[in-house]
C-alpha positions as MATLAB code, in Angstrom:
seq = 'MRERATWRSRDGNLAGEHSSWTAILPALVVACIGTGMFNPAVSAVALGSVEMEMCGLAAGVNDTFRQAGVAVGVAALGGGSPPSYVDGLHQAAIAGACSHSLALDAA';
ca = [
     -24.639  -23.310   -7.822;
     -23.142  -19.872   -7.467;
     -23.330  -18.080   -4.114;
     -24.531  -14.570   -3.684;
     -21.751  -12.046   -3.140;
     -21.213  -11.068    0.493;
     -18.747   -8.832    2.311;
     -16.836  -11.848    3.516;
     -15.719  -14.826    1.513;
     -16.121  -18.460    2.672;
     -12.702  -18.437    4.345;
     -13.600  -15.301    6.359;
     -11.447  -12.828    4.437;
     -12.796   -9.521    3.245;
     -11.650  -10.126   -0.356;
     -11.138  -13.269   -2.329;
      -9.945  -14.234   -5.749;
     -13.349  -13.574   -7.323;
     -14.081  -10.354   -5.467;
     -14.864   -7.085   -7.234;
     -12.305   -4.303   -7.241;
     -14.577   -2.342   -4.887;
     -13.696   -4.811   -2.092;
     -10.261   -3.202   -1.761;
     -11.370    0.370   -2.475;
     -11.310    1.491    1.233;
      -7.741    0.127    1.618;
      -6.712    1.947   -1.611;
      -8.142    5.215   -0.313;
      -6.291    4.884    2.979;
      -3.060    3.958    1.102;
      -3.396    7.006   -1.165;
      -3.964    9.331    1.795;
      -0.957    7.863    3.611;
       1.199    8.198    0.513;
       0.108   11.807    0.049;
       1.076   12.590    3.628;
       4.363   10.612    3.591;
       5.979   11.563    0.249;
       6.118   15.353    0.747;
       7.573   14.864    4.253;
      10.304   12.533    2.967;
      11.121   14.934    0.125;
      11.336   17.840    2.554;
      13.723   15.875    4.782;
      15.869   14.840    1.768;
      16.058   18.392    0.398;
      16.388   20.058    3.774;
      19.377   17.938    4.865;
      21.740   19.264    2.173;
      23.034   22.658    1.059;
      21.164   24.507   -1.660;
      23.755   23.609   -4.295;
      23.161   19.881   -3.689;
      19.352   19.880   -3.758;
      19.210   18.365   -7.239;
      21.431   15.510   -6.221;
      19.351   14.925   -3.090;
      16.121   14.869   -5.073;
      17.633   12.421   -7.540;
      18.899   10.073   -4.821;
      15.556   10.215   -3.062;
      13.625    9.394   -6.236;
      16.068    6.662   -7.240;
      15.716    4.850   -3.909;
      11.953    5.240   -4.023;
      11.731    3.685   -7.466;
      14.151    0.894   -6.460;
      11.935    0.173   -3.438;
       8.879   -0.089   -5.708;
      10.711   -2.402   -8.116;
      11.888   -4.672   -5.265;
       8.380   -4.739   -3.771;
       6.756   -5.669   -7.110;
       9.381   -8.353   -7.645;
       8.885   -9.778   -4.169;
       5.114   -9.862   -4.545;
       5.298  -11.317   -8.053;
       7.676  -14.053   -6.987;
       5.067  -15.750   -4.803;
       2.190  -17.876   -5.974;
      -1.244  -16.157   -6.117;
      -2.574  -17.681   -2.852;
       0.475  -16.448   -0.905;
       0.097  -13.040   -2.592;
      -3.554  -12.791   -1.423;
      -2.633  -13.874    2.133;
       0.212  -11.404    2.188;
      -2.065   -8.631    0.854;
      -4.419   -9.106    3.768;
      -1.574   -8.909    6.296;
      -0.134   -5.868    4.500;
      -3.511   -4.076    4.571;
      -3.792   -4.670    8.307;
      -0.204   -3.527    8.909;
      -0.754   -0.454    6.735;
      -3.941    0.491    8.590;
      -2.166    0.113   11.956;
       0.860    2.197   10.882;
      -1.430    4.823    9.362;
      -3.357    5.151   12.601;
      -0.083    5.394   14.578;
       1.104    8.128   12.206;
      -2.120   10.052   12.730;
      -1.694    9.746   16.500;
       1.878   11.018   16.255;
       0.898   14.007   14.129;
];
């Protein structure tokens, strides 16, 4: 017999393997806001730390390391089994929410 969908799964987590995509929508919105606040600041630091003649190089290095970080993150998450990925996603969402709130306090 199938259970009715609730906000929490049987193991107490907010999202499970059979959850709808809307279960993680609030975390995605917070992540997008954080990314929108973080990326322009990092680009400004990268471009502001070099002379005008080297801005293209600084932008290229910044983007290269950002893409490499994304690739390493995807590889690290993809290397685990699905249950460990879901457990890690819950911990990452909590850590992201905490760091986002700290960044708002600092700003």
